[in-house]
Coordinates of C-alpha atoms in Angstrom, one line a residue:
X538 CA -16.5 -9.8 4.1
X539 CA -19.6 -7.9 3.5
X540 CA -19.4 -4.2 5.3
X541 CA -23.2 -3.4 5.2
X542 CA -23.6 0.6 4.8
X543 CA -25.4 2.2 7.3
X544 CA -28.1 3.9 5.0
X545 CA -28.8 0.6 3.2
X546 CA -28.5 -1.6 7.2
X547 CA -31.7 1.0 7.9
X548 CA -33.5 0.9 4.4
X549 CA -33.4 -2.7 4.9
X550 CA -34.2 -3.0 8.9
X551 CA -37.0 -0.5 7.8
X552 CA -38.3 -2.8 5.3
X553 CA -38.4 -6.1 7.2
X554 CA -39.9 -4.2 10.4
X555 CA -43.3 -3.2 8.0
X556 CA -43.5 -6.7 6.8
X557 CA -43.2 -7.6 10.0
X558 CA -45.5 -5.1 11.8
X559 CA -48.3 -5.7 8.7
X560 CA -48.1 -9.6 9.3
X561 CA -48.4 -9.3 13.1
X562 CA -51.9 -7.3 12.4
X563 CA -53.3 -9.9 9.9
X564 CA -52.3 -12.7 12.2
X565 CA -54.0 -10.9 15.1
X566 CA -57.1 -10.1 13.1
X567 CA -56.9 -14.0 11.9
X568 CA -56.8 -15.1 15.3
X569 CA -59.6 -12.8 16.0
X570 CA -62.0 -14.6 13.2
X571 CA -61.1 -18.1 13.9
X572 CA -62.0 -17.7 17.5
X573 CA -65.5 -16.7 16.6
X574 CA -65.5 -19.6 14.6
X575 CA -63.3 -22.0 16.4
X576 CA -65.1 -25.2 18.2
X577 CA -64.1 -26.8 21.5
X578 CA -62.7 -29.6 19.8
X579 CA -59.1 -31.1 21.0
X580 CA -56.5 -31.9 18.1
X581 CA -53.2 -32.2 17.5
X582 CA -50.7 -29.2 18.5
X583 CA -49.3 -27.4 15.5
X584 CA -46.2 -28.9 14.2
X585 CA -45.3 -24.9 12.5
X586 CA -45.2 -22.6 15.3
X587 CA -43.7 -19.5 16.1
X588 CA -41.5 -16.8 14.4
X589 CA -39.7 -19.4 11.6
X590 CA -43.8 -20.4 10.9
X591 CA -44.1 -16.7 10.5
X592 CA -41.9 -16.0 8.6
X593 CA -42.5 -18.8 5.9
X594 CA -46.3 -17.6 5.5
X595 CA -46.0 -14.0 5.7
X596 CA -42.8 -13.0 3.7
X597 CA -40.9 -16.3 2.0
X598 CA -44.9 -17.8 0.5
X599 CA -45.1 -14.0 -0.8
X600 CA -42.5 -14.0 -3.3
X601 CA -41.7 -18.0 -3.6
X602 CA -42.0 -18.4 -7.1
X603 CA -38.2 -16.8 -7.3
X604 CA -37.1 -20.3 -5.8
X605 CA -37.7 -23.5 -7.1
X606 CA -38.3 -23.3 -10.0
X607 CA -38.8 -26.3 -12.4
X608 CA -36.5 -26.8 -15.3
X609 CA -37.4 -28.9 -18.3
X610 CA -33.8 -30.0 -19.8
X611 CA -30.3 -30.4 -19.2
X612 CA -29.2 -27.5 -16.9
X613 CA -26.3 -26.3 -19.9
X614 CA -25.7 -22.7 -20.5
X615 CA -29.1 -22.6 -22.1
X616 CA -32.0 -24.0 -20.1
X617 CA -36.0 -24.5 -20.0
X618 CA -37.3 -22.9 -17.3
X619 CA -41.0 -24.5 -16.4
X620 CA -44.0 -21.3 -16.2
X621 CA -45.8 -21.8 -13.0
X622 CA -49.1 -20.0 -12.4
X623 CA -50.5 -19.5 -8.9
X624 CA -54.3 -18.6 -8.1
X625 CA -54.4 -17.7 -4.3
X626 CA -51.6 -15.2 -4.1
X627 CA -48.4 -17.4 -4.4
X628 CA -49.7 -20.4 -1.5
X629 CA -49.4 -22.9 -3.9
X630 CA -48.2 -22.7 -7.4
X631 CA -49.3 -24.5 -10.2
X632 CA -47.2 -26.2 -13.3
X633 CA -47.9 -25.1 -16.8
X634 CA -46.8 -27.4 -20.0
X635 CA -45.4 -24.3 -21.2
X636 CA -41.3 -23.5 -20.8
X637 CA -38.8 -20.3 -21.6
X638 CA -35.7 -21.2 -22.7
X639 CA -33.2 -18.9 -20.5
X640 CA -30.0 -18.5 -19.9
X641 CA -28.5 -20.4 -17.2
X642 CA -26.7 -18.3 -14.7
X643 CA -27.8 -20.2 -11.6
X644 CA -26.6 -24.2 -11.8
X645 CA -23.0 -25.7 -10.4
X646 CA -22.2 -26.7 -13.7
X647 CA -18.5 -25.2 -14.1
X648 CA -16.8 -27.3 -16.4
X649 CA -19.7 -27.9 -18.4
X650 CA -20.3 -31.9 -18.3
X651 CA -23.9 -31.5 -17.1
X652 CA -25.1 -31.6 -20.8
X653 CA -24.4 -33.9 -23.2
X654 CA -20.6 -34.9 -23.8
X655 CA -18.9 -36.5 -26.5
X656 CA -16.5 -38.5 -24.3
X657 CA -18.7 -38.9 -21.0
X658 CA -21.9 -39.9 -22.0
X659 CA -21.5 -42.7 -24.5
X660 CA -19.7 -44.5 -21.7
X661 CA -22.4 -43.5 -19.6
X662 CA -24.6 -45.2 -21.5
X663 CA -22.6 -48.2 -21.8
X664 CA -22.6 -48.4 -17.6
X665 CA -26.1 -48.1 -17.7
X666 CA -26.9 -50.9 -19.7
X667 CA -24.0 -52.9 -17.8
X668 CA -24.4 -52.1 -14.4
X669 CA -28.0 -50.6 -14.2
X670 CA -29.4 -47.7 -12.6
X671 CA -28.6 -48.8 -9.0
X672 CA -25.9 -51.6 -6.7
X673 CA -29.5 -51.9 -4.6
X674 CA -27.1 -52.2 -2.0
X675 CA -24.5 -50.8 0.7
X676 CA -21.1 -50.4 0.3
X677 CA -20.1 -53.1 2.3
X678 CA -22.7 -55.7 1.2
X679 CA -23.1 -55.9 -2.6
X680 CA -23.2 -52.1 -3.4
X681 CA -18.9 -51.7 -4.9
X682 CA -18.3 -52.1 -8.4
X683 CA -15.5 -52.0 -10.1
X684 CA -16.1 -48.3 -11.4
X685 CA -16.5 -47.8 -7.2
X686 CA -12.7 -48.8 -7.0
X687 CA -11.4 -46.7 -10.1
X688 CA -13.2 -43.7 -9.4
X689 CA -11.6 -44.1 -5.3
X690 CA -8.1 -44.5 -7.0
X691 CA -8.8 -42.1 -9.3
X692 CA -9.9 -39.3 -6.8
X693 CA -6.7 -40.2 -4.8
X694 CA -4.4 -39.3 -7.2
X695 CA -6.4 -36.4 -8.7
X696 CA -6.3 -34.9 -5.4
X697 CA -2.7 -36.2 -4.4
X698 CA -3.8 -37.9 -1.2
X699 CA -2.8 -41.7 -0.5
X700 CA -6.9 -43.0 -0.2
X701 CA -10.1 -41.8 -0.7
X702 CA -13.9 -43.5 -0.4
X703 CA -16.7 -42.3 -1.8
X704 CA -20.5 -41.2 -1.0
X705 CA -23.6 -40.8 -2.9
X706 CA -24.3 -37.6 -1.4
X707 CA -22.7 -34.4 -1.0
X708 CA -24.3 -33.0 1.9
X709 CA -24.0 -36.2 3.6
X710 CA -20.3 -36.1 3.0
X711 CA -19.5 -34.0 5.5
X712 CA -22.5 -34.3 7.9
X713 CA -21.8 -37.7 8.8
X714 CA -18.2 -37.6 8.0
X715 CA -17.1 -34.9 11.0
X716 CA -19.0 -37.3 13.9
X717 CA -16.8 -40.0 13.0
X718 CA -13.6 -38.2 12.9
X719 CA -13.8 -36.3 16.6
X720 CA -16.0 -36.9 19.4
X721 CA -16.7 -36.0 23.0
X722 CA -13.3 -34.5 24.4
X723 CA -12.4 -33.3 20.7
X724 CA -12.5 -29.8 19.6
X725 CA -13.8 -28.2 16.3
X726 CA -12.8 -25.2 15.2
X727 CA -15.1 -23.6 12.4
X728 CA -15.2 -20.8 10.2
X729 CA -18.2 -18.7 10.4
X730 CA -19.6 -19.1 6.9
X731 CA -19.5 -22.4 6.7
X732 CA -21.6 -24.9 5.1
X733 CA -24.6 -26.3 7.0
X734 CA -23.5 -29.6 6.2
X735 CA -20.5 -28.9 8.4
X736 CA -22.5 -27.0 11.2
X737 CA -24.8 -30.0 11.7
X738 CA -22.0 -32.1 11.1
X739 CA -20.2 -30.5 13.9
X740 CA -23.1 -30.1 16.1
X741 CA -23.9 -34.4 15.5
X742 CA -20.2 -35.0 16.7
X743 CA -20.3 -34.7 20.5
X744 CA -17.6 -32.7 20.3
X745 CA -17.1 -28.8 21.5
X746 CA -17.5 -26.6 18.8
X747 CA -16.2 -23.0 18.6
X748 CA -16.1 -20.4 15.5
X749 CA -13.4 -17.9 14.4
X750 CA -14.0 -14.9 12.2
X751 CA -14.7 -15.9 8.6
X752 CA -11.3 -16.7 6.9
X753 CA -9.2 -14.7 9.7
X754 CA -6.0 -16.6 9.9
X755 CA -5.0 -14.3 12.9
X756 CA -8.4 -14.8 14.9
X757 CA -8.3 -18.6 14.6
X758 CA -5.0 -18.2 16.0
X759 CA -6.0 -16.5 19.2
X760 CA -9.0 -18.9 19.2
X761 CA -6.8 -21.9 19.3
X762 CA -4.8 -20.0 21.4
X763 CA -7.3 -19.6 24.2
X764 CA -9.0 -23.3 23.9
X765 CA -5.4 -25.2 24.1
X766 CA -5.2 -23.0 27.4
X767 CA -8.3 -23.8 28.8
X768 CA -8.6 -26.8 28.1
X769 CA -12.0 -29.0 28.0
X770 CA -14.9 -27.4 29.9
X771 CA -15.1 -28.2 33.6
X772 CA -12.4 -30.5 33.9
X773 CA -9.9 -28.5 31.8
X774 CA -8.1 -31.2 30.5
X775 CA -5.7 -31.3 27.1
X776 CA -8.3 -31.8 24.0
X777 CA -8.0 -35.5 22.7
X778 CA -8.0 -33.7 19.1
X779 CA -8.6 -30.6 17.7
X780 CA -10.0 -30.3 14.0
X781 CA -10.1 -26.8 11.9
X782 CA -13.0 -27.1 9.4
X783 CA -12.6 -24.4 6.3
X784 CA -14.1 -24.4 2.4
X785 CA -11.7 -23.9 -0.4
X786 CA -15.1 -21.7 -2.2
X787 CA -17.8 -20.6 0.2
X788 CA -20.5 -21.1 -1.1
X789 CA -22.3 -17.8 -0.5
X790 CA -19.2 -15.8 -1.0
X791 CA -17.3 -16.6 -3.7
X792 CA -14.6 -16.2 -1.5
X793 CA -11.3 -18.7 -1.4
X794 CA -10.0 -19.8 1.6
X795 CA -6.4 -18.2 3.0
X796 CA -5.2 -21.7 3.0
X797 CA -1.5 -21.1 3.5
X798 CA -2.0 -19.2 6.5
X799 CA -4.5 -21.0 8.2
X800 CA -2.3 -24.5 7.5
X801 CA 0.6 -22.6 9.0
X802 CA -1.6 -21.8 12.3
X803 CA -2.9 -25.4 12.5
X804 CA 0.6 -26.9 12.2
X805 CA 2.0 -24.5 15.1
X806 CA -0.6 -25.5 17.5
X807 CA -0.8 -29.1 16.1
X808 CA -4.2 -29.4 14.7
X809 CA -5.9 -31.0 12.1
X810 CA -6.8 -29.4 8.9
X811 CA -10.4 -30.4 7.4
X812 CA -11.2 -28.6 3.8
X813 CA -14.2 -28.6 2.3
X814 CA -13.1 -28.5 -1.4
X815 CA -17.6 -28.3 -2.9
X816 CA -17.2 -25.3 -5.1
X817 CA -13.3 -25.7 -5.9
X818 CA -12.2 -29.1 -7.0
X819 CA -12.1 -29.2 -10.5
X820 CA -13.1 -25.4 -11.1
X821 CA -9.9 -23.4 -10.3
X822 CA -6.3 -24.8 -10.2
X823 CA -4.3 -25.0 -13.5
X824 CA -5.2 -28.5 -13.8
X825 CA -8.6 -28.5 -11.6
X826 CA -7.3 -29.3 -8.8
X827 CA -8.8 -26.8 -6.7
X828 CA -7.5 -24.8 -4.3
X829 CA -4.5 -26.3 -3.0
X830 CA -3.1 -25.8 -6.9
X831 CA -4.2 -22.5 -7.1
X832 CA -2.4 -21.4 -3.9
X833 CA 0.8 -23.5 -4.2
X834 CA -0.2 -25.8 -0.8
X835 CA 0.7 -29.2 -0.5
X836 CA -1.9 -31.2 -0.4
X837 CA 0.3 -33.3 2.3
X838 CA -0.2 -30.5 4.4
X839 CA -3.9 -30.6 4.6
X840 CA -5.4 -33.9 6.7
X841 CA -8.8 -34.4 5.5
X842 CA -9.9 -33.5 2.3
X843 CA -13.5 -33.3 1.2
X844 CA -15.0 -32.7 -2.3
X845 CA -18.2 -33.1 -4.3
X846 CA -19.3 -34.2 -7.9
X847 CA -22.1 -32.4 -8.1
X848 CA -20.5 -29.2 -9.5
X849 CA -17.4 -29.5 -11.4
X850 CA -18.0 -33.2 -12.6
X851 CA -21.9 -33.2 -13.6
X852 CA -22.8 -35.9 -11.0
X853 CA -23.2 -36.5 -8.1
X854 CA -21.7 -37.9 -4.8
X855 CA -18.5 -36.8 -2.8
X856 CA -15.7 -37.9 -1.5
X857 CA -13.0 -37.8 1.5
X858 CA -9.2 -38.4 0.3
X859 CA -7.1 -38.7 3.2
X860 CA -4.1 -41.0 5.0
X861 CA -5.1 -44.9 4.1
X862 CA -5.4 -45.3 8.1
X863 CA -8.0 -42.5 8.0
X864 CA -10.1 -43.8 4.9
X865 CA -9.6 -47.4 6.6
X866 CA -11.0 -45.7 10.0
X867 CA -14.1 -44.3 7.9
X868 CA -15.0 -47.5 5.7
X869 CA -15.3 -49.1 9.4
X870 CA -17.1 -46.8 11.0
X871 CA -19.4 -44.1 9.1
X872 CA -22.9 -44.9 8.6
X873 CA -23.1 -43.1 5.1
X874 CA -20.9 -46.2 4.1
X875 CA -22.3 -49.0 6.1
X876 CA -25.8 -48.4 5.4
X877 CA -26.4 -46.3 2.5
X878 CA -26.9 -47.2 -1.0
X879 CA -23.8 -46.7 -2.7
X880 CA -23.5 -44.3 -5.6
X881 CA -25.0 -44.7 -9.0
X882 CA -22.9 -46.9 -11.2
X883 CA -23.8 -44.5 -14.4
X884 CA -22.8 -41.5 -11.5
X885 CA -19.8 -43.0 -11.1
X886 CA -19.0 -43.3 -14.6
X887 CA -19.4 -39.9 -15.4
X888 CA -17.1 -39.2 -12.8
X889 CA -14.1 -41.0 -14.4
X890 CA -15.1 -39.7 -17.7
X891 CA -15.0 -35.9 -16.3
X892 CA -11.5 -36.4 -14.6
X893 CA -9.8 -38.2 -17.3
X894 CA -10.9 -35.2 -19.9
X895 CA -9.8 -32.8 -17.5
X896 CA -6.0 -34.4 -17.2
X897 CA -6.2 -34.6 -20.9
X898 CA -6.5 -39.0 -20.6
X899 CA -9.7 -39.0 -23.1
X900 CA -6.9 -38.2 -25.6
X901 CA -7.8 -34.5 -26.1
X902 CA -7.1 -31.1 -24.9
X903 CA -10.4 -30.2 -24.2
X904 CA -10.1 -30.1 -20.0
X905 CA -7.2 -28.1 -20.5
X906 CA -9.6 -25.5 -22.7
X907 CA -12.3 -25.9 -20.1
X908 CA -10.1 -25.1 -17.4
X909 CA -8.9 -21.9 -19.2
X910 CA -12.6 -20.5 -20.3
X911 CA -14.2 -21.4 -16.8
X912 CA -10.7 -18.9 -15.1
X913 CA -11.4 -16.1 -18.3
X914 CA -15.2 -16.3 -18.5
X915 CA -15.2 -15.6 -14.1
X916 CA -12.9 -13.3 -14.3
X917 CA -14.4 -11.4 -17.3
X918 CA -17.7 -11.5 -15.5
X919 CA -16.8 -10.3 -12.6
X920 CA -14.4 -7.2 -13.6
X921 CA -17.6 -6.3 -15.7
X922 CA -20.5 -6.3 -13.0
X923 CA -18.1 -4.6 -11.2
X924 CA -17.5 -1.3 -13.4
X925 CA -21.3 -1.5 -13.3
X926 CA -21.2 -0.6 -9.9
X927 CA -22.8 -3.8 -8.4
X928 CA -21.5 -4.7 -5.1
X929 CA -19.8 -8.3 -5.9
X930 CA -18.4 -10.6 -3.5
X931 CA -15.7 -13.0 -4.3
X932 CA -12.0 -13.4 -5.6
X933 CA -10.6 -13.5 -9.0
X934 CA -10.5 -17.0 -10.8
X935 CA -13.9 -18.0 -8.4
X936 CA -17.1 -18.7 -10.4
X937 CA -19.5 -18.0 -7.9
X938 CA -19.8 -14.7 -7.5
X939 CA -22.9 -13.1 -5.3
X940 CA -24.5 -9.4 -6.1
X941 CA -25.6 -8.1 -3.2
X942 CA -29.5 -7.2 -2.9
X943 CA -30.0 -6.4 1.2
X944 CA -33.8 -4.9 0.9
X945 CA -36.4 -7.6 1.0
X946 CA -38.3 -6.1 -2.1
X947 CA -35.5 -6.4 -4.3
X948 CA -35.1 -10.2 -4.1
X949 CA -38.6 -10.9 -6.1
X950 CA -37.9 -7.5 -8.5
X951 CA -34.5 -8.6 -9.5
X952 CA -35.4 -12.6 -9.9
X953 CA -38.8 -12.0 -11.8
X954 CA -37.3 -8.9 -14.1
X955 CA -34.5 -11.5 -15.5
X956 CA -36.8 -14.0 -16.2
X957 CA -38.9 -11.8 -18.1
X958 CA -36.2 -11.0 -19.8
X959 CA -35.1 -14.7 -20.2
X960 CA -32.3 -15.0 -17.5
X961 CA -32.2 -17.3 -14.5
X962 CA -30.9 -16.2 -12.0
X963 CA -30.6 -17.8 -8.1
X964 CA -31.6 -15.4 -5.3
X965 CA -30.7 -16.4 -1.7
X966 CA -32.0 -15.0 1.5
X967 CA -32.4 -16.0 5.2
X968 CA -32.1 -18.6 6.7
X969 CA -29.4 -19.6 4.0
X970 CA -27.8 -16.0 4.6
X971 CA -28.2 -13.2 7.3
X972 CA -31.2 -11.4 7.3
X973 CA -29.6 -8.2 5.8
X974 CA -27.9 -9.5 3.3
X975 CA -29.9 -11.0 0.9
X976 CA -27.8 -11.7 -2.4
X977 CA -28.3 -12.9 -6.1
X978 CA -25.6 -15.8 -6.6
X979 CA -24.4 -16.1 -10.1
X980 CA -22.5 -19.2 -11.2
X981 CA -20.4 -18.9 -14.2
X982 CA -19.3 -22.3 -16.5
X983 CA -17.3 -23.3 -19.0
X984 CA -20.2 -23.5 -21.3
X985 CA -21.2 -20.2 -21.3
X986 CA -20.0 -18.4 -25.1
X987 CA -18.7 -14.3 -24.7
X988 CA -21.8 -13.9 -26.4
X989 CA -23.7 -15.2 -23.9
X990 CA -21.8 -13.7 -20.9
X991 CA -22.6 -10.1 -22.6
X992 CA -26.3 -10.7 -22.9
X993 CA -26.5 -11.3 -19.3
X994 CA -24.4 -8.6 -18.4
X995 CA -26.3 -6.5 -20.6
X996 CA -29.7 -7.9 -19.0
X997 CA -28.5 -7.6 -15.4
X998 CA -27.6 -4.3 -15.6
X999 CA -30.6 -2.7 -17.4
X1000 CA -32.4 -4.7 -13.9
X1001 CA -30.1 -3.3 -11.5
X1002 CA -30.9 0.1 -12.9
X1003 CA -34.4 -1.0 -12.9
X1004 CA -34.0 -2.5 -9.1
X1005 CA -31.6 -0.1 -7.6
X1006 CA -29.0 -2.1 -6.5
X1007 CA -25.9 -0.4 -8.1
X1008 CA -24.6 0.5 -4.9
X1009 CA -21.5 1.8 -6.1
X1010 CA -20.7 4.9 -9.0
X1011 CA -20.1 2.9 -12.4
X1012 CA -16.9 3.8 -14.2
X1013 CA -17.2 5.8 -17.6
X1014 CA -17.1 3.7 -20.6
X1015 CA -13.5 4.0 -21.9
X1016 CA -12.9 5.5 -25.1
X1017 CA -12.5 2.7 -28.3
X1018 CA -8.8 2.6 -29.6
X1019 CA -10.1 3.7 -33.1
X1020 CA -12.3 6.4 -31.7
X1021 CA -9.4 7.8 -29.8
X1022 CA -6.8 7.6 -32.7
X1023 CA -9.0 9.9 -34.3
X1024 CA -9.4 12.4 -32.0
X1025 CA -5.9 12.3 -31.8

């Protein structure tokens, strides 16, 4: 949890109120011209209005070339970043045929099977030409292939659940999941970070949504607590259900999830566990697994259990493993299965490639090595950013790990001074985080070499010094064994 101090809360607060104040007096004197100029003419109402409007013309269009941007390859440790040009003060920018190879500390790609592989992608290719790009179809019509049905009974066991059915989205995954799992009369419970897929998922359901503090076992506790009490609003009957909805990885923490806890709070009260498994299937566990592995929970113990391929497995598409009645109940009812196109037969493939290198099936040991660099390369990367003295958010074994920036001028600074100096980095600020506490989210893989985990640390901290955002004292560079033996 990010405890803002108060110096840098009113640095910040300071900062946004002068973009703010500066942008109310050019709109006003805007306003001013075009009503000299305006014509009594009746249109359309504007479809952008009000402070979001604002704020996407006067501060996000400002410094918008830090998002977005282009690449021009496979998005492996190395990557080529697309220049972009603007000629009216960042409104529009402009492609150049030009690229800068950088180095890639922004993309999902954990394990490393976004690039070429030598097991995934000639079967890849060998789908393609079999199956073609797309089914053209829904699930239930002509849209399941047989890689459909592996990769379901593959994700099953992978994950230990008795089902699971696929989706050719991520995002969708859980947004149209939730409404089909709990209704009016239901009750979610949500952590307070999580995904947007699951708050619009939640808020699509019918069904009474309340948050607990982010990953406080002991406040969901009194939340359930209170709601089993009080029952349903107005009429105060029992809840027909009650779902709890955490992530294994948040997203914009790096945080795991205090599984164990929170699955013995939900079994006390008798509710339903939902996990959002994104950022941790496949990327932490001793076999990938995620994050029931990693904390010695039964995946029995945990009801519904959601994951994507977009990270770990370089695809795309998620899944939900879960009871066979409750994969059954899904396949029946959720529109992302009834009328979507399913996923990508070559998507799928890659899929099954990915998992069967990672439980060693491809004949090799090269998941098993993947696994391993992806746990050293975090954890190295992380110990060292913080003897820097950046403020990092996050556990050990995580490869997301965010750096936090707060002050509005320090989100383009830090983005545009590592591409200079040939390092992508992702920067994130509101609406996908809190106004404050703007962050730089750095994503660590498997492919990434010591060598190239030093030239970014190297990088990033000659910008932080730059920047200012070494909120913390470094510690003194320790003495080399030789150098100390002679002293000695």
């Amino acid at each position: 949890m990010v405890r803002l101090p108060y110096t840098t809360a009113l640095t910040t607060l300071f900062s946004y109120g002068l973009l703010f104040a500066f942008g109310q007096l050019r709109d006003f004197f805007r306003r001013l011209i075009d009503w000299f100029k305006a014509k009594n003419v009746k249109g359309y109402a504007p479809i952008c209005l009000g402070l979001e409007d604002f704020y996407v013309r006067r501060l996000y269009l400002r410094i918008q070339d830090c998002f977005g941007r282009p690449i021009a390859s496979a998005p492996d440790a190395w990557f080529d970043v697309v220049e972009r040009y603007s000629n009216d003060s960042n409104k529009t920018l402009q492609r150049t045929t030009n690229t800068t190879r950088c180095l890639n500390l922004g993309s999902y790609n954990y394990l490393g099977f976004a690039a070429a592989d030598e097991y995934c992608t000639p079967l890849v290719i060998e789908s393609l030409k079999k199956y073609s790009p797309s089914t053209c179809s829904v699930r239930v019509d002509g849209g399941t292939t047989k890689l459909h049905a592996e990769l379901e009974e593959l994700v099953a066991r992978f994950v230990g659940k008795p089902a699971a059915i696929l989706f050719g989205m991520g995002y969708v995954t859980n947004s149209a999941i939730i409404p089909c799992l709990v209704g009016k009369g239901g009750l979610i419970i949500s952590d307070s970070l999580n995904h947007n897929s699951i708050v619009n998922g939640a808020r699509g359901s019918g069904a009474t949504v309340r948050v607990f503090q982010h990953n406080s076992p002991a406040h969901l506790e009194e939340v359930l607590r209170e709601q089993i009490a009080g029952g349903q609003p107005r009429t105060h009957r029992p809840w027909k259900k009650i779902i709890v909805i955490v992530e294994g990885i948040y997203s914009m923490e790096g945080e795991l999830c205090k599984l164990p806890e929170i699955i013995a709070v939900c079994k006390k009260y008798k509710a339903y566990t939902y996990l959002d498994e994104a950022h941790s299937i496949g990327a932490v566990g001793q076999s990938g697994r995620g994050v029931c592995e990693l904390l010695g929970v039964d995946p029995a113990d945990v009801d519904i259990m959601m994951g994507t391929f977009t990270k770990s497995f370089g695809s795309c598409g998620g899944y939900i493993a879960a009871s066979k009645e409750i994969i059954q109940h899904l396949k029946l009812s959720c529109p992302a299965h009834l009328y979507a196109t399913s996923m990508s037969p070559p998507a799928v493939q890659q899929v099954i490639s990915a998992i069967k290198v990672i439980l060693g099936e491809d004949g090799s040991n090269r998941g098993a090595q993947k696994l391993a660099r992806i746990r050293e390369n975090s954890n190295f990367f992380r110990a060292e950013l913080k003897k820097m003295g950046f403020e990092v958010l996050g556990n050990n074994d995580s490869p997301v790990m965010p750096i936090m920036l707060y002050n509005p001028a320090k989100i383009p600074a830090f983005s545009r001074e590592c591409l200079r100096q040939k390092v992508a980095v992702v920067t994130v600020a509101f609406p996908a985080t809190p106004l404050l506490l703007a962050r730089a989210r750095i994503c660590i893989s498997a492919s990434h070499t010591r060598e190239d985990l030093i030239k970014a640390l190297d990088v990033i901290s000659r910008v932080g010094d730059l920047v200012g955002i070494k909120y913390f004292p470094a510690e003194p560079p320790k003495i080399a064994e030789a150098d100390h033996d002679k002293l000695e």
